[in-house]
Coordinates of C-alpha atoms in Angstrom, one line a residue:
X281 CA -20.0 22.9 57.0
X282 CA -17.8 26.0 57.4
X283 CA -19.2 29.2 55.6
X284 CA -17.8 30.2 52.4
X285 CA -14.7 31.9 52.4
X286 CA -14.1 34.8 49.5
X287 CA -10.1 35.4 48.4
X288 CA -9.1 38.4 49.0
X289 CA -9.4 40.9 46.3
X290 CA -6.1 39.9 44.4
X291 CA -6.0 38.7 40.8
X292 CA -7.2 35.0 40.2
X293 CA -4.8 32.5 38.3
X294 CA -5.0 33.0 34.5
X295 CA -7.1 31.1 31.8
X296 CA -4.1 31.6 29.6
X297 CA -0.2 32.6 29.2
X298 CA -1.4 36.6 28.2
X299 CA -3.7 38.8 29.3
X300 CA -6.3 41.4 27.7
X301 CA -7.4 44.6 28.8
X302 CA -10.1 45.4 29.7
X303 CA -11.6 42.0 29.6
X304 CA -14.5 41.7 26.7
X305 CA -16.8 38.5 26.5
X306 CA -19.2 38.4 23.5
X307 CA -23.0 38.3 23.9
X308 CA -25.1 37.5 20.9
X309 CA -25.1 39.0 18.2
X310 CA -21.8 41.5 17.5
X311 CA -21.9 43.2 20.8
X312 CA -19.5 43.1 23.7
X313 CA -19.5 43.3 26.8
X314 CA -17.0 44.6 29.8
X315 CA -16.3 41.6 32.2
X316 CA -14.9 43.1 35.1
X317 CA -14.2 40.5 38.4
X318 CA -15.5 41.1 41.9
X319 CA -14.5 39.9 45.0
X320 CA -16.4 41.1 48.4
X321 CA -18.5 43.1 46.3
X322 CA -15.3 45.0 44.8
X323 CA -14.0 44.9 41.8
X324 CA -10.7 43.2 41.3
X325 CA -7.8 44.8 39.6
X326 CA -6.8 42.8 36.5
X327 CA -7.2 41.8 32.6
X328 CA -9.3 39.1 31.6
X329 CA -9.0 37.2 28.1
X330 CA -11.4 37.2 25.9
X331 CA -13.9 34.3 25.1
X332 CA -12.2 34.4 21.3
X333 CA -8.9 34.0 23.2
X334 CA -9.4 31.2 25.4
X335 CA -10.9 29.1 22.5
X336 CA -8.1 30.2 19.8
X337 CA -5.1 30.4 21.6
X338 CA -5.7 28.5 25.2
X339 CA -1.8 26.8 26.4
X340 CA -1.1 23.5 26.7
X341 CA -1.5 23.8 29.9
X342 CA -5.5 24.7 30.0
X343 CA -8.0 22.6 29.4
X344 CA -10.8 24.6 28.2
X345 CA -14.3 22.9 29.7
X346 CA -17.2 22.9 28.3
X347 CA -20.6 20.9 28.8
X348 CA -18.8 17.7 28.9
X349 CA -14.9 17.6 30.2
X350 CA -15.6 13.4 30.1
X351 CA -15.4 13.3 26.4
X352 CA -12.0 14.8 26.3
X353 CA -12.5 18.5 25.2
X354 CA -8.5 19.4 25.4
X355 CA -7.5 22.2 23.8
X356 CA -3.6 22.7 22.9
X357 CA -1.5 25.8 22.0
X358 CA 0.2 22.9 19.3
X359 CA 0.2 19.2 18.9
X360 CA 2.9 18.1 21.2
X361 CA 1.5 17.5 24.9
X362 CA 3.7 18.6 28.1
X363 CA 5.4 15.3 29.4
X364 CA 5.3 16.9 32.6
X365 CA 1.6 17.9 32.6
X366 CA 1.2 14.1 31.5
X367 CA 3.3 12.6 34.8
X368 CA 1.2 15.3 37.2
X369 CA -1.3 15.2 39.4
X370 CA -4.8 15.7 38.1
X371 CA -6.9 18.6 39.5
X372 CA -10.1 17.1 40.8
X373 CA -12.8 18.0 39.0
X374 CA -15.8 19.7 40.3
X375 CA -19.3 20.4 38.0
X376 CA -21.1 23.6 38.1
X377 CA -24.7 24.0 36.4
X378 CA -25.0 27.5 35.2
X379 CA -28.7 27.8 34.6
X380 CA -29.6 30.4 31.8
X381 CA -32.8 33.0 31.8
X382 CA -35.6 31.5 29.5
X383 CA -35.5 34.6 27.5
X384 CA -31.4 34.6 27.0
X385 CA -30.1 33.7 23.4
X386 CA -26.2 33.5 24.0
X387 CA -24.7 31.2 22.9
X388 CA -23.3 28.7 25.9
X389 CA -19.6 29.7 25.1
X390 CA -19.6 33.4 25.8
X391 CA -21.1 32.0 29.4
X392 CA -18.1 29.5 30.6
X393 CA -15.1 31.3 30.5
X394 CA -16.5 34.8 32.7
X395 CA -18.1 31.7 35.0
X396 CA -15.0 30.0 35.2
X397 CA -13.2 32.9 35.8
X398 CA -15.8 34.2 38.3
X399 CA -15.2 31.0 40.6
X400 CA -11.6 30.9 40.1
X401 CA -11.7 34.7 41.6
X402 CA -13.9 34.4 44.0
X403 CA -13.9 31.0 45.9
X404 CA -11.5 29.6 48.5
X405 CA -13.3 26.5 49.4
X406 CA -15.6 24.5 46.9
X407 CA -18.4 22.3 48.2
X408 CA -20.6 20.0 46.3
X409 CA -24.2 21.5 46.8
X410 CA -23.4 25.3 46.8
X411 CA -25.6 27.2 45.1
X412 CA -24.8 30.9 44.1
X413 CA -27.2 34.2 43.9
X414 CA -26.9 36.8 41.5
X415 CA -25.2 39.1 44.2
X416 CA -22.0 37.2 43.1
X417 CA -22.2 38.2 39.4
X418 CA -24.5 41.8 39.3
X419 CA -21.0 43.5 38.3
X420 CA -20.1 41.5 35.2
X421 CA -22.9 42.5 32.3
X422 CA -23.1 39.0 30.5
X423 CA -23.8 37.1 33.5
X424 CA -26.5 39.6 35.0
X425 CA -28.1 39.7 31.6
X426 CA -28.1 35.9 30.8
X427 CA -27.6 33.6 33.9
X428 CA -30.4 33.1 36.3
X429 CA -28.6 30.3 38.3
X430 CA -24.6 29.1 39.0
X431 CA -25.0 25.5 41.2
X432 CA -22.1 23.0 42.0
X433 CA -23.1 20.2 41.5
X434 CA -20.7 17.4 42.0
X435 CA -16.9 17.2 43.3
X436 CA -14.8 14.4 41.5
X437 CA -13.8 14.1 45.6
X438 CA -15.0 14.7 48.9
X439 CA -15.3 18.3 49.8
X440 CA -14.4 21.4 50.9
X441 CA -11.3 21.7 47.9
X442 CA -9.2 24.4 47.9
X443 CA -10.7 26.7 44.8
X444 CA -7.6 27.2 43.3
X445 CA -6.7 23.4 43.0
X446 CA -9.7 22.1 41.2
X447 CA -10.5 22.3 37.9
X448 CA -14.2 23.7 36.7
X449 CA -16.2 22.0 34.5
X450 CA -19.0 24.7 33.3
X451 CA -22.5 23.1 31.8
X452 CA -24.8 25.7 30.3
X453 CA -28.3 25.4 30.0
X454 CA -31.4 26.5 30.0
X455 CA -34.7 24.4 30.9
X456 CA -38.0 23.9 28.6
X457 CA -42.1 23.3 29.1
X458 CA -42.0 21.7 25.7
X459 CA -43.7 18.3 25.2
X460 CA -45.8 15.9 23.0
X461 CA -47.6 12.7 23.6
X462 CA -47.1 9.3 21.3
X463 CA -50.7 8.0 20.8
X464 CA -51.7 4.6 21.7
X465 CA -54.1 1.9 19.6
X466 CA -54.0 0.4 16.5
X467 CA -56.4 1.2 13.2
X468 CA -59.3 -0.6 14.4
X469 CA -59.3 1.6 17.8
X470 CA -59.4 4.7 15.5
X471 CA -63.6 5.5 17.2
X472 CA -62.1 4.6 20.4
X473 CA -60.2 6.7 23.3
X474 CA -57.4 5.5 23.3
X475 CA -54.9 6.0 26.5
X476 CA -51.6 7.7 25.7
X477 CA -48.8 5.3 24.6
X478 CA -46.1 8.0 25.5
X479 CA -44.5 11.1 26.7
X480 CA -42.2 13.2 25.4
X481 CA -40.4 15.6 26.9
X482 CA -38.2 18.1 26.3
X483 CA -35.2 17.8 28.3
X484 CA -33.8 19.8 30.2
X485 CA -37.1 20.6 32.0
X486 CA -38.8 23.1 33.6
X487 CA -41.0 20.5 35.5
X488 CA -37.9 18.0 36.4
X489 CA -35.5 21.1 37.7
X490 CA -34.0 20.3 41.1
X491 CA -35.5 16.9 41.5
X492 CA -31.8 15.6 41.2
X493 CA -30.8 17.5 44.8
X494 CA -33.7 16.3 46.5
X495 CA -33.8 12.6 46.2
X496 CA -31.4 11.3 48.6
X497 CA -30.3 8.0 48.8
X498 CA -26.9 6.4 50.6
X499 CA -24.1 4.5 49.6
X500 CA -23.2 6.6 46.0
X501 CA -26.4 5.5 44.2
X502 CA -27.0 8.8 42.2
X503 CA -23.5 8.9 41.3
X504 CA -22.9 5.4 40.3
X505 CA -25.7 5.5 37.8
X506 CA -24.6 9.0 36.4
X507 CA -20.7 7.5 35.8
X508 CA -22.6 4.2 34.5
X509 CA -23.8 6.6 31.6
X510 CA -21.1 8.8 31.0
X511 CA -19.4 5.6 30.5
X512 CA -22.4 4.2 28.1
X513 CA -22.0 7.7 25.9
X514 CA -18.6 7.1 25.7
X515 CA -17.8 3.9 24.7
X516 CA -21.0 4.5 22.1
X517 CA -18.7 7.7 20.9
X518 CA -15.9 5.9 20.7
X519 CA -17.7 3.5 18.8
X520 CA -16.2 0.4 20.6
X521 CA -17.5 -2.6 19.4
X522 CA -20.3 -4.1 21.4
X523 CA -19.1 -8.0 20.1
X524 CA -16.3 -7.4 21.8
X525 CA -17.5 -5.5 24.6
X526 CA -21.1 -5.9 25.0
X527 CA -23.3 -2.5 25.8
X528 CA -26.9 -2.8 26.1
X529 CA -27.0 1.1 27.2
X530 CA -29.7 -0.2 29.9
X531 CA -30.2 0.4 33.6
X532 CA -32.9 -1.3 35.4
X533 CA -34.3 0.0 39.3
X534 CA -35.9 -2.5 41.3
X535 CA -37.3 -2.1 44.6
X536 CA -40.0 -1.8 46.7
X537 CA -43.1 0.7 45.7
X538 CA -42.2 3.9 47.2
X539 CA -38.8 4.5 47.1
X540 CA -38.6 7.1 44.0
X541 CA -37.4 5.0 41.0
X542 CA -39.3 6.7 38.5
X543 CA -38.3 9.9 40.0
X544 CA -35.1 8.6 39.7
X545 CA -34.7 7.8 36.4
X546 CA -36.8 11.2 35.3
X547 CA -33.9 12.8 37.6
X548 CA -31.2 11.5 35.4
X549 CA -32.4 11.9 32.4
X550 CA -32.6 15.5 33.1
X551 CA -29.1 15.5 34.4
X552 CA -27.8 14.2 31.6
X553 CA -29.2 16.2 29.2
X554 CA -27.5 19.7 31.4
X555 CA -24.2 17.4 31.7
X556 CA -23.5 16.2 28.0
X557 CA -26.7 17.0 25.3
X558 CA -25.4 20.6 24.7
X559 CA -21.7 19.4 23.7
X560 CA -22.5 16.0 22.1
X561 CA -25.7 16.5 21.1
X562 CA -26.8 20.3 19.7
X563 CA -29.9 19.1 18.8
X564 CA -31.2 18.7 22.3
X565 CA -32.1 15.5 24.6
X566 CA -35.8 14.0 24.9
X567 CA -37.0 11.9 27.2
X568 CA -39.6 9.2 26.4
X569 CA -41.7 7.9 29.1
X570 CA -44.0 4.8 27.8
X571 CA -46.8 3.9 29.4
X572 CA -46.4 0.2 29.8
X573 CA -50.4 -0.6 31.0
X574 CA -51.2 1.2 27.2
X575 CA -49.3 -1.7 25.4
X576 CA -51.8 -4.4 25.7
X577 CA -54.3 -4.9 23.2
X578 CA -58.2 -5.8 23.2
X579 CA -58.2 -7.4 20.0
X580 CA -56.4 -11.3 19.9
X581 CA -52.8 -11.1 19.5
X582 CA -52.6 -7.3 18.5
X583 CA -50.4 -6.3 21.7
X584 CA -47.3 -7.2 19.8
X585 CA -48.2 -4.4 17.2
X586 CA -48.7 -2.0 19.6
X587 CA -45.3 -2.2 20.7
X588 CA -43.7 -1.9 17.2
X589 CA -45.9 1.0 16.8
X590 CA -44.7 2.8 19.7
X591 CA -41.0 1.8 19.0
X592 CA -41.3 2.8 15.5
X593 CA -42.2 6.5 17.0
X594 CA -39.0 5.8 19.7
X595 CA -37.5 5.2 16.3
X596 CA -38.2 8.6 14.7
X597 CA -36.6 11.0 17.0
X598 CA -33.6 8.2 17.6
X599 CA -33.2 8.9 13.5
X600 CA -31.6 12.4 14.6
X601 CA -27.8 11.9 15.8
X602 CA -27.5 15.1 17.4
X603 CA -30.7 14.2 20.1
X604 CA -30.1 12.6 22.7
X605 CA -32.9 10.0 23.3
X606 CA -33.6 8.7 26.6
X607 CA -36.2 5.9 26.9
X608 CA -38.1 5.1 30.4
X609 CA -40.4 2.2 30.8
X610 CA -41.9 2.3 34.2
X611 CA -43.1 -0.7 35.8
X612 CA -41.5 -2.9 33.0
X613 CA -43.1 -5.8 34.9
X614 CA -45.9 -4.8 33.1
X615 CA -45.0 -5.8 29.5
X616 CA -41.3 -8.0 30.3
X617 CA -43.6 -10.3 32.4
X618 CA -41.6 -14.1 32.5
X619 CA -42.6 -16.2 29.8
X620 CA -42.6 -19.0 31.7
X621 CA -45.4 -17.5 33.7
X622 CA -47.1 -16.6 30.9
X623 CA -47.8 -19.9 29.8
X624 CA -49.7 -20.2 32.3
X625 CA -52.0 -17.1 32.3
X626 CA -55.5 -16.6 30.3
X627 CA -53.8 -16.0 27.1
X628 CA -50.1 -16.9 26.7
X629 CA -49.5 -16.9 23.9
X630 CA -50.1 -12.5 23.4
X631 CA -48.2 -12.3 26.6
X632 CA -45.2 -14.2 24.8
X633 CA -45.6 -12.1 21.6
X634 CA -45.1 -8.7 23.8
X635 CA -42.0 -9.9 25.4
X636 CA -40.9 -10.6 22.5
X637 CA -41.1 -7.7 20.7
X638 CA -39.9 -5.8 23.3
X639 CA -36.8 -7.7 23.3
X640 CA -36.7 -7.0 19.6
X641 CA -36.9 -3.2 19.7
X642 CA -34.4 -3.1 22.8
X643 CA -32.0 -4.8 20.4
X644 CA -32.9 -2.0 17.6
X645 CA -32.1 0.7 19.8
X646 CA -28.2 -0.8 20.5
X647 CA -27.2 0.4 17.0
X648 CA -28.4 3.5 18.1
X649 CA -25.5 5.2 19.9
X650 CA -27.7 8.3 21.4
X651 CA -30.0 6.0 22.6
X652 CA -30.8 5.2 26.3
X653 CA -33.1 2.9 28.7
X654 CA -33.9 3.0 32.0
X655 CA -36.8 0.4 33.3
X656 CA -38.4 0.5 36.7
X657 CA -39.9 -2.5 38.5
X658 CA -41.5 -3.4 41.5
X659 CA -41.6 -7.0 41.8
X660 CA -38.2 -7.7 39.6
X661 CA -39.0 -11.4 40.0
X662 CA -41.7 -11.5 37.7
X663 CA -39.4 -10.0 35.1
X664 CA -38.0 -12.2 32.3
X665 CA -34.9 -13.3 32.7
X666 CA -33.7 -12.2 29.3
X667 CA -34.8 -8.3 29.6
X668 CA -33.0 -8.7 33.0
X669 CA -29.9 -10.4 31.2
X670 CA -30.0 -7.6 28.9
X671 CA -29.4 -4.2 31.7
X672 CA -25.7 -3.7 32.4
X673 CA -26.5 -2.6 35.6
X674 CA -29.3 -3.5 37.7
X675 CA -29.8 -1.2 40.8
X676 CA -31.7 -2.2 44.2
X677 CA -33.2 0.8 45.3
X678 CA -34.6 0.4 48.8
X679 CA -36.1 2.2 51.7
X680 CA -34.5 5.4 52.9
X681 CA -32.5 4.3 56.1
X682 CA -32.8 7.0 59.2
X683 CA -30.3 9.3 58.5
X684 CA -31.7 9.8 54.6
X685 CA -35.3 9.9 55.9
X686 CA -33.6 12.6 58.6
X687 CA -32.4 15.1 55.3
X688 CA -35.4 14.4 53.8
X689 CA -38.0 15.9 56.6
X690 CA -35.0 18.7 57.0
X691 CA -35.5 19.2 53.1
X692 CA -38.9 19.9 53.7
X693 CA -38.5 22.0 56.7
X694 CA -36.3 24.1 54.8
X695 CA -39.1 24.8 52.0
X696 CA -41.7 25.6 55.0
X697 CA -39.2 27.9 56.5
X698 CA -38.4 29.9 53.4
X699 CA -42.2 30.4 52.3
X700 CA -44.7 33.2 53.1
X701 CA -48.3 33.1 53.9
X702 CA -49.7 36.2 54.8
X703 CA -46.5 37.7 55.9
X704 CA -45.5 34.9 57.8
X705 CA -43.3 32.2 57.4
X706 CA -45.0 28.8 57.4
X707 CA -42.8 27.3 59.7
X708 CA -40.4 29.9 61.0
X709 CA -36.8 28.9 61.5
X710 CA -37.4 25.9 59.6
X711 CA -34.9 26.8 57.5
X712 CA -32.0 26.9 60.5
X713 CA -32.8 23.5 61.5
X714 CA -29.3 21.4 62.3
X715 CA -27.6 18.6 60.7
X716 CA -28.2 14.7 61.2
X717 CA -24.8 15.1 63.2
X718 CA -25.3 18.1 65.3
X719 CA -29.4 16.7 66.3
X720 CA -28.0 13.9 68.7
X721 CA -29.9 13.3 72.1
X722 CA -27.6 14.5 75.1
X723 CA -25.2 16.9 72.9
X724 CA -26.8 19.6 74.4
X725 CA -24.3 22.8 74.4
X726 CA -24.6 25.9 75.6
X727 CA -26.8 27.9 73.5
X728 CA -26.7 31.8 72.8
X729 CA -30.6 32.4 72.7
X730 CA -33.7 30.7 73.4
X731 CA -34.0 30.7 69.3
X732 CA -31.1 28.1 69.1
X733 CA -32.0 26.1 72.1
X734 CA -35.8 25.6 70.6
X735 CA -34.0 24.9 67.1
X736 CA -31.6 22.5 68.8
X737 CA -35.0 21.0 70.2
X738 CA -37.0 20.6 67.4
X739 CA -33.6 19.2 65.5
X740 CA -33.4 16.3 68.0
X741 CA -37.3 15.4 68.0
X742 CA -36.5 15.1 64.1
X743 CA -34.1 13.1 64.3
X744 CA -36.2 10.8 66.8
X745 CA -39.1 11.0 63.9
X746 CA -36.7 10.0 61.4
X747 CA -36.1 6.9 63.2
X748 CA -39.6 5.7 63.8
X749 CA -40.1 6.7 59.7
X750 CA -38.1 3.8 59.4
X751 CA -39.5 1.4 61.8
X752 CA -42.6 1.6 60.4
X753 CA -41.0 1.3 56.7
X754 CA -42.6 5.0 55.7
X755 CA -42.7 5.5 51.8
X756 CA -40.7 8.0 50.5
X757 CA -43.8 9.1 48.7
X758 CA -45.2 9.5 52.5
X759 CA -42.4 11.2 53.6
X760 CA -42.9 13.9 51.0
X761 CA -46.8 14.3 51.7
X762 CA -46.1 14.5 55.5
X763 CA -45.5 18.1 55.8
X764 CA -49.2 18.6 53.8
X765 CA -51.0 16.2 56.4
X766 CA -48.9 18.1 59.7
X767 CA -49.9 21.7 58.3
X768 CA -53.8 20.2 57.9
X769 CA -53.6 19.3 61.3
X770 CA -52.6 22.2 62.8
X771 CA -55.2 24.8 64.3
X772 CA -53.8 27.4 62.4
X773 CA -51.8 28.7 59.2
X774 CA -48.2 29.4 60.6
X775 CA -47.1 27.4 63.5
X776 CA -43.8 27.4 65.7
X777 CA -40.9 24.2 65.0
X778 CA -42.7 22.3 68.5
X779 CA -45.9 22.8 67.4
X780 CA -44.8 20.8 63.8
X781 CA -43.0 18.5 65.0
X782 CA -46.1 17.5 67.1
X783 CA -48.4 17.1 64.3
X784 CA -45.6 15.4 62.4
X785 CA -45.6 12.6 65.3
X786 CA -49.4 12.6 65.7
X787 CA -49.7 11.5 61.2
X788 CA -46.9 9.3 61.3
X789 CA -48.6 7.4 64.3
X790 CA -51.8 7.8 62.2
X791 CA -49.8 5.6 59.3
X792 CA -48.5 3.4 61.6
X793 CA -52.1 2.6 62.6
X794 CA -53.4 2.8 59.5
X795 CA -50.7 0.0 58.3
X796 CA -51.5 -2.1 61.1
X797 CA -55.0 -2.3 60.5
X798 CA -54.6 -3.0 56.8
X799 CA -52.1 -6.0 57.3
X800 CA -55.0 -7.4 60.2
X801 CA -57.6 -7.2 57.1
X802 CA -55.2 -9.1 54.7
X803 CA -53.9 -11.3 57.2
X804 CA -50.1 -11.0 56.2
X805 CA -47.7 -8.0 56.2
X806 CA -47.9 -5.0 53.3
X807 CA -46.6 -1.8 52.8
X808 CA -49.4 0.7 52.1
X809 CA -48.7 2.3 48.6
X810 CA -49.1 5.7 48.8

């Protein structure tokens, strides 16, 4: 990927049809600010409009975007829309997370328009992925003071785009440690531990920042779940019908143990909570994780209560239509077992009863319009087939193939290369380490210092690694641990990229072994759960 260019220091396009000078953005309370743009780390001659401005008086030409652009946020000098801007050609769209201090109190308005402004001044070329340090802001007051992180997240297309052909859609937030648990048992358990029915977080979190950028997965997976429920908090804004269109507002991820479903689904709950809670919902966004294996009961056909009791808690915070309520049932298997089946276990007829109700309160939650479920499952056959009838999308999720398994070692090469131990880096020039592309076997170029040549090295013996990952149908969960196993087998703290990728080899052979033995004892093939 080419390195970012900066526009020359010249004036970017303007917000609006006037200008103000100087340029003044408001912080909390009743103080201003002087917002002055830099380019190359000098300032740029000309006015910017005020935050007040861009609200009050923005043309029909601007659309002035906030947390959410998909819900239609178009503000117009008057009534009467420009033919012409109608009959155009829409500016791509590319989404940039502007991640606030935890001790900031502005308000996420005074924090768009300099940010939009910022980008519009500063960036020729706009990649999905970019990630911006403070450098790029320390001369405008309200963003040193507030912002602790700018991050483009996604590009309606395929980058680079040109920075002044896009439009930016700015989403302000800032993350939170809060959280609570939803108790589990029923009044007769009351002298009893009873396991935790339920999570609750507050989203978006502290704990479940990043997560998003590093699960990778191929063929548009991330994406098509995140425009699956934009579209879901649409339609439920728009308040279409769902006789006439039927919307369950339910995903369901099957696949193999392993593969980062639940990390998944925690991953986009936090997403959209940065993406659409501040705009559509100022009351926040939680995120409800139930503990399926806390749903069953000792006592004789009490499990079916235990599920209205946790739902009627689900219930509580779905009560509040400016929270955004995100319900995740992991291993769903669990409690959506097939009633058929059922009938033929040690006690069908509780089994049936918590299907049942689970059904039930899935059907509550529809006339819910800020509610959302996303279920998990490992062995999606043993599902019933009405809770599977009932997701509007259902989305394998399956093994990493090579080249994802390749960005996710480099992802974790790039961690070891950017962290200290004593002084030294844990795996120096990790961090430099090429892409999937540029790590082929017999591409070998000519190479300006030994550094590059043993980084080019090291890159191809990854990319080898990556491929016997997937021969051996390595977890991702493995994948993640395998940098943790390689550092314990090394002789000493900090070692050089060869020395790594040696002890990378010598655990992944380890698992291979390790597999092989366990299928031997079982007599049949299995993937070790890790």
């Amino acid at each position: 990927m080419p390195s970012r260019i900066l526009r020359a220091p010249l004036p970017p396009r303007p917000l609006r049809g006037k200008s103000s000078s100087p340029a003044k953005v408001a912080d909390d309370g009743d103080e201003e600010m002087m917002f002055t743009p830099v380019a190359n780390g000098k300032r740029i001659n000309g006015d910017l409009p005020t935050t007040r401005d861009l609200v009050e008086e923005a043309p029909t030409v601007i659309k002035v975007v906030g947390p959410s652009s998909e819900f239609g946020s178009e503000i117009h000098g008057n009534d009467e829309s420009s033919d012409e801007e109608e009959d155009g050609e829409e500016e791509p769209i590319v989404h940039v997370e502007v991640r606030l201090q935890p001790e900031s109190t502005i308000r996420p308005e005074h924090i768009i328009a300099p940010v939009t402004y910022l980008l519009q001044a500063q960036l020729k070329w706009v990649y999905a992925g970019e990630e911006f340090t403070s450098d790029l802001w320390e001369e405008i007051p309200v963003l040193l003071r507030n912002v602790e992180r700018i991050f483009v997240s996604e590009t309606e297309q395929p980058g680079p785009l040109k920075g002044d052909e896009v439009e930016y859609d700015v989403h302000v937030y800032k993350t939170s440690n809060e959280g609570s648990v939803i108790e589990g048992g029923l009044e007769e358990d009351e002298d009893e531990d009873c396991p935790t029915a339920a999570t609750v977080i507050t989203l978006p979190s502290a704990e479940i920042e990043g997560l998003w950028e590093n699960l990778i997965y191929e063929g548009g997976i991330k994406e098509r779940l995140l425009r699956y429920m934009n579209t879901s908090l649409v339609f439920a804004d728009c308040q279409i019908d769902s006789n006439v269109i039927s919307s369950n507002r339910l995903a369901l991820m099957y696949g193999p143990a392993g593969t980062g479903k639940t990390s998944l689904c925690r991953a986009l709950a936090h997403k959209l909570a940065i993406r659409y809670a501040s705009d559509k919902y100022p009351n926040g966004a939680k995120l409800i994780e139930i503990n399926s294996h806390s749903l069953f009961s000792k006592w004789f056909s009490e499990s079916g209560k235990l599920v209205q009791k946790v739902f009627d808690q689900v219930q509580f915070y779905l009560s509040d239509p400016g929270c955004l309520v995100v319900v995740m049932i992991d291993e769903v298997e669990s409690i959506a077992t097939s009633r058929a089946a059922a009938m033929q276990g040690t006690e069908p007829g509780d089994a049936v009863r918590v299907v049942n109700a689970i059904l039930t309160q899935l059907d509550r939650l529809k006339e819910h319009p800020n509610a959302l479920v996303l279920a998990t499952s490992n062995l999606v056959g043993g599902i019933d087939a009405a809770f599977v009838d009932r997701a509007d999308i259902k989305q394998f999720i399956g093994p990493p193939s090579p080249e994802a398994i390749y960005w996710i070692l480099l992802s974790t090469f790039k961690e070891l290369g950017k962290r200290n131990f004593g002084g030294e880096r844990l795996a120096p020039h990790g961090d430099k380490l090429l892409s999937w592309k540029e790590a082929v076997p017999g591409s070998r170029t000519e190479h300006k210092s030994r550094r590059d040549e043993r980084i080019w090295l090291a890159s191809v013996e990854l990319r080898k690694l990556a491929v016997r990952c997937h021969e051996i149908q390595a977890s991702g969960r493995f994948l993640r641990r395998l940098p943790k196993l390689a550092h314990a087998r090394l002789a000493r703290r900090t070692a050089r990229l060869a020395q790594w990728m040696e002890a990378f080899v010598a655990e992944l052979e380890q698992e291979a072994e390790n597999q092989s033995l366990i299928v031997r004892g079982e007599g049949k093939r299995a993937s070790v759960a890790h």
